[in-house]
Short mmCIF file of C-alpha atoms in Angstrom, two decimals:
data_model
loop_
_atom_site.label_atom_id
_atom_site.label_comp_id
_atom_site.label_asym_id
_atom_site.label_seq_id
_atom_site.Cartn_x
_atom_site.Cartn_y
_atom_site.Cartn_z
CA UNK A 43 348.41 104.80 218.52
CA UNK A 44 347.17 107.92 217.03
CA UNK A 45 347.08 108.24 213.13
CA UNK A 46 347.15 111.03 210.99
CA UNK A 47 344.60 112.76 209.37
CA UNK A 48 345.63 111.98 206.36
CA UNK A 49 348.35 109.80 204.53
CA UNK A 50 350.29 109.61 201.24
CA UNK A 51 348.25 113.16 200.58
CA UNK A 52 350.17 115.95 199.00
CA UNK A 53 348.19 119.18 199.79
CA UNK A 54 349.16 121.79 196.60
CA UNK A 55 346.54 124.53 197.31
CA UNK A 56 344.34 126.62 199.60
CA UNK A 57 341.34 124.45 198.34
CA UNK A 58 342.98 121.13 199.14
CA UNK A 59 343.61 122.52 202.48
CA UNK A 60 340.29 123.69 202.83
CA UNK A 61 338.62 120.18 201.77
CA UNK A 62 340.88 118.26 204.54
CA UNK A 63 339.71 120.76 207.11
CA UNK A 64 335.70 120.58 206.50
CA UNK A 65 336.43 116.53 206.36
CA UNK A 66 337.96 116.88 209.47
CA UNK A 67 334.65 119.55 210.63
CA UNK A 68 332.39 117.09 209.66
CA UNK A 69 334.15 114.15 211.09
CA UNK A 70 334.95 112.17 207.82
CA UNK A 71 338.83 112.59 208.95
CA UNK A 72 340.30 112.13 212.69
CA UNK A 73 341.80 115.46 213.76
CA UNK A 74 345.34 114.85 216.05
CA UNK A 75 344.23 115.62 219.98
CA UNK A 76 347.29 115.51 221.18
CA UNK A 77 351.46 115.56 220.78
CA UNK A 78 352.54 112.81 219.21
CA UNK A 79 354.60 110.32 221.46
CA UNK A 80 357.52 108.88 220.40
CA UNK A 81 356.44 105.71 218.34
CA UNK A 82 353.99 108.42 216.61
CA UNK A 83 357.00 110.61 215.82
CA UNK A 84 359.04 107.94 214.01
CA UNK A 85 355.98 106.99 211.70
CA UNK A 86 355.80 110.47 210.36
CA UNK A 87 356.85 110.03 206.99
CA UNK A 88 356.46 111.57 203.70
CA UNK A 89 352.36 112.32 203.06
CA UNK A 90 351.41 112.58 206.74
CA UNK A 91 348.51 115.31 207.62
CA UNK A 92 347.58 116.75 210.81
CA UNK A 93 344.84 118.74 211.56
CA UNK A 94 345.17 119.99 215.03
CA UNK A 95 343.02 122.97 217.18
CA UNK A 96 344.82 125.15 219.08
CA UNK A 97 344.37 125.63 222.56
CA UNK A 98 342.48 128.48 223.39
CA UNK A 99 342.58 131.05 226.17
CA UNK A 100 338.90 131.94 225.80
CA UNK A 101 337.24 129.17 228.49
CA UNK A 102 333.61 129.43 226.59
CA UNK A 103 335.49 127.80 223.23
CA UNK A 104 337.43 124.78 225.10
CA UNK A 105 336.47 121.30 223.18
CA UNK A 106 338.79 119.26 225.22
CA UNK A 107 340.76 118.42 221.47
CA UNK A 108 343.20 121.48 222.22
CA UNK A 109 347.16 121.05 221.60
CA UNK A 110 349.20 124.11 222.87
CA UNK A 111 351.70 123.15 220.49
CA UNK A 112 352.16 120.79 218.09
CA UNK A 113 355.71 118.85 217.93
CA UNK A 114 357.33 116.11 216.43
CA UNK A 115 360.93 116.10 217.63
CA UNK A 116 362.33 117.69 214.55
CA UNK A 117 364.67 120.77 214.02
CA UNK A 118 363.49 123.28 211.38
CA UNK A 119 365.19 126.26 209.63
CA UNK A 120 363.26 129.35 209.78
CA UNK A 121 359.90 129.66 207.73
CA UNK A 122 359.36 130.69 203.94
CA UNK A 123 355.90 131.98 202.72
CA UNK A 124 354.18 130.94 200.13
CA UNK A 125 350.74 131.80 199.00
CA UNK A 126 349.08 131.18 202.59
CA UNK A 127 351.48 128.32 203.50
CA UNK A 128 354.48 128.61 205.57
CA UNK A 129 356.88 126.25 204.98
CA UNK A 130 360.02 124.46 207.07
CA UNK A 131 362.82 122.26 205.84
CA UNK A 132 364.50 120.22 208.68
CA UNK A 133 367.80 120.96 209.77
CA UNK A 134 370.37 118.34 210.13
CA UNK A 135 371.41 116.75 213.31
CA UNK A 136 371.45 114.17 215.87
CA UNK A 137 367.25 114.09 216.15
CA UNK A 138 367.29 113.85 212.21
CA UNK A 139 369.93 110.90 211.65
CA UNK A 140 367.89 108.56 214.19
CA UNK A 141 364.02 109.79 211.79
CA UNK A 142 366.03 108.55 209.09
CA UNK A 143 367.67 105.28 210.37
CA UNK A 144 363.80 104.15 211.41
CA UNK A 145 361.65 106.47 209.33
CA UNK A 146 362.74 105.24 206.18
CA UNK A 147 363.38 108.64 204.53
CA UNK A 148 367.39 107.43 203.89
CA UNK A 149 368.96 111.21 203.08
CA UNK A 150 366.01 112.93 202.29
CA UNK A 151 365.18 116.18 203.67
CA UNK A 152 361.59 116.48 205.20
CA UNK A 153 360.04 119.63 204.42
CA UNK A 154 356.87 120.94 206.82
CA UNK A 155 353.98 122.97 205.05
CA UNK A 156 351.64 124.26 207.43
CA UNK A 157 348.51 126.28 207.42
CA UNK A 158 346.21 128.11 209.96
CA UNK A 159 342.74 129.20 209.80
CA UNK A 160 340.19 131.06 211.93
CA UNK A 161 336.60 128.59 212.02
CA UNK A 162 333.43 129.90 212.09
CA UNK A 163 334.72 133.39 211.98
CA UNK A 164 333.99 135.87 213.45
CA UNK A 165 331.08 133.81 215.57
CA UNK A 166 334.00 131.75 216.96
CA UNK A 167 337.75 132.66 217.01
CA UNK A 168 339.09 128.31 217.10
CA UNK A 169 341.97 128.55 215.43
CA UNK A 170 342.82 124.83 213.53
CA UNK A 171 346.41 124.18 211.96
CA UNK A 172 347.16 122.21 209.17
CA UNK A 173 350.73 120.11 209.03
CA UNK A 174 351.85 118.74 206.04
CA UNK A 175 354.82 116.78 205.30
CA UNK A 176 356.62 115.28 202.18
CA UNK A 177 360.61 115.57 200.92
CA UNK A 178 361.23 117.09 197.13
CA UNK A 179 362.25 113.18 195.65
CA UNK A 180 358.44 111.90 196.61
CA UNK A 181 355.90 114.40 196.47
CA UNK A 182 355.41 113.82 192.78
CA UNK A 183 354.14 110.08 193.98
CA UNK A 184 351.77 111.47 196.59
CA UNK A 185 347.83 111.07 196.18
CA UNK A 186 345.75 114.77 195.96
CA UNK A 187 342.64 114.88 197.17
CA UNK A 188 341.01 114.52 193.57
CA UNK A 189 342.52 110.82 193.82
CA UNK A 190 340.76 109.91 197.61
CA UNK A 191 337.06 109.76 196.69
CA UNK A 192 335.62 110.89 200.09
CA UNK A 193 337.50 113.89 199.90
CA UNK A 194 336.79 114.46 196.25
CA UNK A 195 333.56 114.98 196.59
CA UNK A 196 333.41 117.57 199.40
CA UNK A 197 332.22 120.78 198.98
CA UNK A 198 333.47 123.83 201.11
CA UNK A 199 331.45 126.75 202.14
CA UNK A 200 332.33 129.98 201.01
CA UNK A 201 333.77 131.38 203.82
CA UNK A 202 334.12 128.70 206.30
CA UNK A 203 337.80 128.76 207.07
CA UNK A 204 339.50 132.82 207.11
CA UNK A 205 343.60 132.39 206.79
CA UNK A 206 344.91 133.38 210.09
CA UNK A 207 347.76 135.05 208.41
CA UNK A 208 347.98 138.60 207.96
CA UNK A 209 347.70 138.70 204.48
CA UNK A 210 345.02 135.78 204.15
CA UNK A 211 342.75 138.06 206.05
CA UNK A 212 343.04 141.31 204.13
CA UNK A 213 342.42 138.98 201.13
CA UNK A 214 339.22 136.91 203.13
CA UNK A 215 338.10 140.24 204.03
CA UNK A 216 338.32 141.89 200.44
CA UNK A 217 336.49 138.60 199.13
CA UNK A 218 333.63 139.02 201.46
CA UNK A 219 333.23 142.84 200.62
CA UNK A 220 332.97 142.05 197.32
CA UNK A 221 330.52 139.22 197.80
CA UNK A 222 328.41 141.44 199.90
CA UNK A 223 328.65 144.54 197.25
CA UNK A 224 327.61 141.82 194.52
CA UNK A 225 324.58 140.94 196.38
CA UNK A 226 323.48 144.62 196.98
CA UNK A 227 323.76 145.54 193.79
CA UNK A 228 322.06 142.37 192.59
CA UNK A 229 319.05 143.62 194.95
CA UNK A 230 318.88 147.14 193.97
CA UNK A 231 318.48 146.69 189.98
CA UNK A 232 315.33 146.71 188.69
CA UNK A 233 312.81 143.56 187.59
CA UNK A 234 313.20 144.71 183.83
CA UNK A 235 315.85 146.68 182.86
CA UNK A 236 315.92 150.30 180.89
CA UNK A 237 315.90 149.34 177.46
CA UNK A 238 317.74 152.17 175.62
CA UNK A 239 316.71 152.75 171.87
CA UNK A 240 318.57 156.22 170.44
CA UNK A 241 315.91 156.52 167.93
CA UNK A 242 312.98 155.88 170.32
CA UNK A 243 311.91 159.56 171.53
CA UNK A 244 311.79 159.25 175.17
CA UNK A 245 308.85 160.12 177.57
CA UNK A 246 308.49 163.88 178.77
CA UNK A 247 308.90 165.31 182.08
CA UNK A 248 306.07 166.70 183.85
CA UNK A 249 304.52 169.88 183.41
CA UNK A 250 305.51 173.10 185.82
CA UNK A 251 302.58 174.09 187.74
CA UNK A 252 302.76 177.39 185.64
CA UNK A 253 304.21 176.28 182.63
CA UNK A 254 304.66 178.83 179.14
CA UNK A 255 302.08 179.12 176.34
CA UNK A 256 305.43 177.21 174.55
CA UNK A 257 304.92 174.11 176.72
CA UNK A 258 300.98 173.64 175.07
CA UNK A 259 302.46 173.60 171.46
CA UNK A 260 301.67 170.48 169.04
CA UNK A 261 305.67 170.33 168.37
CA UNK A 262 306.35 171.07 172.32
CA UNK A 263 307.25 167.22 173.48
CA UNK A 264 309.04 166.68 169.96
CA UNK A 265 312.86 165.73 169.74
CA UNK A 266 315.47 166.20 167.16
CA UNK A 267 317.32 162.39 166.78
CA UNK A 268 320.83 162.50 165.30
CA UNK A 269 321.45 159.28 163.45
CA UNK A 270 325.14 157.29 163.00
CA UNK A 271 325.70 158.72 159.94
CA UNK A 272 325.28 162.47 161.56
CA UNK A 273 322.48 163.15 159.80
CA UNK A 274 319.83 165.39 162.03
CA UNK A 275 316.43 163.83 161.51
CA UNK A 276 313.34 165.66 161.44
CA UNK A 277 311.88 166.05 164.92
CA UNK A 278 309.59 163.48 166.13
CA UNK A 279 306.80 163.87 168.80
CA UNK A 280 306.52 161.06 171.98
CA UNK A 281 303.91 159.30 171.71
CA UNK A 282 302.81 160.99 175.10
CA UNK A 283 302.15 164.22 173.29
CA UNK A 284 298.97 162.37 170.80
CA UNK A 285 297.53 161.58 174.40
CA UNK A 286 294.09 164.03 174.55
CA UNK A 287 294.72 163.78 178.37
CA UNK A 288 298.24 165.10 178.44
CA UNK A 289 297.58 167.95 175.93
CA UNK A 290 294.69 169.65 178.26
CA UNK A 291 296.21 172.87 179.67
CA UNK A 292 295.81 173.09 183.50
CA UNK A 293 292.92 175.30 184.87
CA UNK A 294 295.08 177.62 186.60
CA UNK A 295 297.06 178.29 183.17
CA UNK A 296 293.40 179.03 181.75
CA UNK A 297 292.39 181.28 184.32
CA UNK A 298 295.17 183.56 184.28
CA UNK A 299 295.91 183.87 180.37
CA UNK A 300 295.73 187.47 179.90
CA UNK A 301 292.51 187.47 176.79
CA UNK A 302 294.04 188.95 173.29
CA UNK A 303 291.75 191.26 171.52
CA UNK A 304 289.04 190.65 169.22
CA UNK A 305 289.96 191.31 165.91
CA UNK A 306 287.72 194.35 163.85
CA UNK A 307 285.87 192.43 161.44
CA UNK A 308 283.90 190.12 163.95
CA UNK A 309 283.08 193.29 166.05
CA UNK A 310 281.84 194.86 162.80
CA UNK A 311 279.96 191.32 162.41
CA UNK A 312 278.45 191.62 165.78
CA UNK A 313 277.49 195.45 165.36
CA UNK A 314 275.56 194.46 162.21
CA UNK A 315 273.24 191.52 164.21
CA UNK A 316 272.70 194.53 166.64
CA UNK A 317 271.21 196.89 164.09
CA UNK A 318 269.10 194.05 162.98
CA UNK A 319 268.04 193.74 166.21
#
C-alpha cells in the first residue's frame, strides 16, 4: 500500500511547503508514484501529504515517478487562492457519504490545499505538486513541521523550488533580481570606504597643462569651510599645497612666462659696477 508523504502535518506556509519538498528531494520523505487505488483513497484523512511529479512531455526529464494526474475520488468546488496555495473544499455527494462512513471524518468537510513548483529552475522545468488535506474542526490538532524533528532541521536553498503560479514567479523572479543587484553592488564598493569629514579640506585636482599664474599662489589650493552654526571660517590650505613637489610650476609654464621689467634702481645699480669697471 502506498503511504503518504506525510501524516497528521498541517502545512501553514510557503516555507513548510518548501521543507516537505527538499525532504522529499533528498529522499528523507517517500514522494506518491502513482494514483492512489481505492484502499489508498479511503485512508486519506485529515493531515495526509502528497508530493507528486508531474508527468512531463519533455522525454530527456522522464524519472519513471510521473503521475499525469493526481486523484482521489473526491468532488471539489472550484479553487480559491491564497498566498501561493490554491485551495478546494469537497462538494457533497454520493463519493463523499461512502469517505465519511469509512474515513472516519463523520460530517466534516475535507478541504484540499495544493501547491506547485518548478525544480531546479530554469536547468530543469519538473514540475512537483504538493496536496494537502485537513477539515476546519482538526487542523488546530495537526503537527507542523517545527514539531517532526527530521523536518525541523532542514534547510532549503534559496531558490530551489520557483511557484509555478503566475504570480509566484513574478515574485521568484523579483527576489532573484534583487539578490543578484545585492551582490553587484556588494562587488563594486570599495575595500575602505570614503570617509567624509566637512571640515577636512579635501585633496586638489590636477593641474591644467597650461594652468594661470593664479593656480601657483600660496592660498591657490585653500578652501573656505562653513561650519553648523553658519559661521564662514577662515580658508584653510590641503595639506597637498605644503608639498615642495606639488608647488613646482611646470617647465612649459616657465618657458613661456612673458619676463616683467627690471625695475630702475637695480639698472642704476648695475650701471654703477660698470663705471667701476
Amino acid at each position: 500500500m502506498q503511504q503518504p508523504t506525510c501524516t497528521n502535518l498541517h502545512i501553514r506556509t510557503v516555507a513548510d511547503a518548501n521543507r516537505v519538498l527538499h525532504a522529499v528531494k533528498r529522499g528523507i520523505r517517500p514522494m506518491v508514484t502513482r494514483r492512489l487505488d481505492d484502499d489508498e483513497r479511503l485512508a486519506l484523512r485529515s493531515g495526509c501529504v502528497y508530493v507528486w511529479e508531474e508527468r512531463s512531455n519533455n522525454p530527456l526529464e522522464v524519472t519513471g515517478q510521473e503521475i499525469q494526474r493526481f486523484t482521489e475520488g473526491r468532488s471539489w468546488g472550484p479553487s480559491r487562492a491564497r498566498e501561493d496555495f490554491l485551495l478546494y473544499f469537497e462538494k457533497d455527494g454520493g463519493n463523499r457519504s461512502i469517505v465519511q462512513r469509512y474515513g472516519g471524518l463523520g460530517s466534516q468537510q475535507l478541504i484540499k490545499q495544493t501547491y506547485s513548483v518548478y525544480v531546479d529552475y530554469p536547468k530543469n522545468t519538473r514540475k512537483w505538486h504538493l496536496n494537502a488535506y485537513y477539515t476546519q474542526e482538526t487542523v488546530d490538532r495537526l503537527q507542523t513541521v517545527d514539531d517532526i524533528p527530521d523536518l525541523r532541521s532542514l534547510v532549503v536553498p534559496e531558490g530551489a523550488y520557483i511557484c509555478a503560479r503566475a504570480g509566484g514567479q513574478r515574485r521568484n523572479a523579483r527576489m532573484q533580481r534583487r539578490t543578484l543587484d545585492e551582490s553587484t553592488e556588494s562587488q563594486l564598493q570599495p575595500l575602505h570606504p570614503y570617509h567624509f569629514d566637512p571640515y577636512e579640506p579635501s585633496s586638489p585636482s590636477p593641474p591644467p597643462l597650461s594652468p594661470s599664474p593664479q593656480q601657483w599662489s600660496p592660498l591657490a589650493n585653500a578652501q573656505t569651510v562653513l561650519h553648523p552654526n553658519g559661521r564662514v571660517a577662515s580658508p584653510r590650505v590641503c595639506r597637498d599645497s605644503v608639498d615642495p613637489q606639488r608647488q613646482l610650476a611646470p617647465l612649459e609654464y616657465l618657458q613661456n612666462i612673458t619676463p616683467s621689467g627690471r625695475n630702475p634702481a637695480d639698472d642704476e645699480m648695475l650701471k654703477s659696477f660698470r663705471r667701476r669697471l
